[in-house]
């Protein structure tokens, strides 16, 4: 990870609730979520981490406890651990959590979802959801997160997004079938339990080889759900684009531009009783 450059500002203009629209039908979410049930080691190896600037802006002063929901293999969990917080990680994939436990044995890692965490009431100063809110039902998840947050606790929603304002990255994202691309007008949906939604942007670059980019593509839900012929076509197009069209040499360095969107909101109402 190189060249972080931060810019902060007010919440963006209203836009879609996530890369795939306001919310996914429950069956659809289940089908897509199944894509990540296996391959945790590969996901951990090829997916980027998050810029420290993202957590610095998100984290309230004097925070001691954090829950990282949809934690996967611990890409954002890592920042919370480095800050010395008492961290609980929740994810529906046992395979992802196995990788997280290997890297961060001090973290309490549990199977669950943002809609049903199984965690105690009012137990956390901050709850983060990195690269996962678009898989959630935002209103049900908001109610659950408000339940486990302490009064005035902070909800953080984070996305690493390819910076498609750069033409070659835009074309690359189309070939990769990447859903996590930067949309300036994007604004996440959250429940009425939270207020003061605001956004922070961090521009940075991830140094990869062309082969790394192809492995990154293999970690995405489109590729994981595709048949052999579609996978071969995607890989063939990537090889042509990276080696022939852009002229990168095998094993060379490609600075892949990202924009990390970090959103925060404060709990203002208790979760409704069930």
PDB file of C-alpha atoms in Angstrom, residues 4 13 19 24 26 56 68 75 78 110 123 142-143 151 154 177 179 201 205 216 226 230 241 247 261 266:
ATOM      1  CA  UNK A   4      -2.131   7.543   0.863  1.00  0.00           C
ATOM      2  CA  UNK A  13     -25.146  13.332  -2.566  1.00  0.00           C
ATOM      3  CA  UNK A  19     -22.736  -1.262  -5.424  1.00  0.00           C
ATOM      4  CA  UNK A  24     -30.338  -7.540  -2.245  1.00  0.00           C
ATOM      5  CA  UNK A  26     -32.385 -12.434   0.870  1.00  0.00           C
ATOM      6  CA  UNK A  56      -7.834   7.360  12.183  1.00  0.00           C
ATOM      7  CA  UNK A  68     -15.927  -5.809  12.969  1.00  0.00           C
ATOM      8  CA  UNK A  75      -8.438  -6.953   6.417  1.00  0.00           C
ATOM      9  CA  UNK A  78      -5.977  -5.636  11.378  1.00  0.00           C
ATOM     10  CA  UNK A 110     -17.540 -15.720  15.747  1.00  0.00           C
ATOM     11  CA  UNK A 123     -20.925  -3.853  24.414  1.00  0.00           C
ATOM     12  CA  UNK A 142     -28.764  -0.950  11.621  1.00  0.00           C
ATOM     13  CA  UNK A 143     -31.166  -2.087  14.334  1.00  0.00           C
ATOM     14  CA  UNK A 151     -24.911   5.139  23.729  1.00  0.00           C
ATOM     15  CA  UNK A 154     -20.047   4.948  16.205  1.00  0.00           C
ATOM     16  CA  UNK A 177     -16.368  -7.339 -13.639  1.00  0.00           C
ATOM     17  CA  UNK A 179     -18.468  -4.151  -8.505  1.00  0.00           C
ATOM     18  CA  UNK A 201     -12.062   9.798   1.181  1.00  0.00           C
ATOM     19  CA  UNK A 205      -2.272   3.038  -4.723  1.00  0.00           C
ATOM     20  CA  UNK A 216      -7.435 -10.465  -7.460  1.00  0.00           C
ATOM     21  CA  UNK A 226     -18.907 -18.207 -13.358  1.00  0.00           C
ATOM     22  CA  UNK A 230     -16.504 -17.487 -18.730  1.00  0.00           C
ATOM     23  CA  UNK A 241      -5.170  -5.864 -21.644  1.00  0.00           C
ATOM     24  CA  UNK A 247       2.500  -3.126 -22.112  1.00  0.00           C
ATOM     25  CA  UNK A 261     -14.751   5.636   1.202  1.00  0.00           C
ATOM     26  CA  UNK A 266     -23.471   8.130  15.670  1.00  0.00           C
TER      27      UNK A 266
END
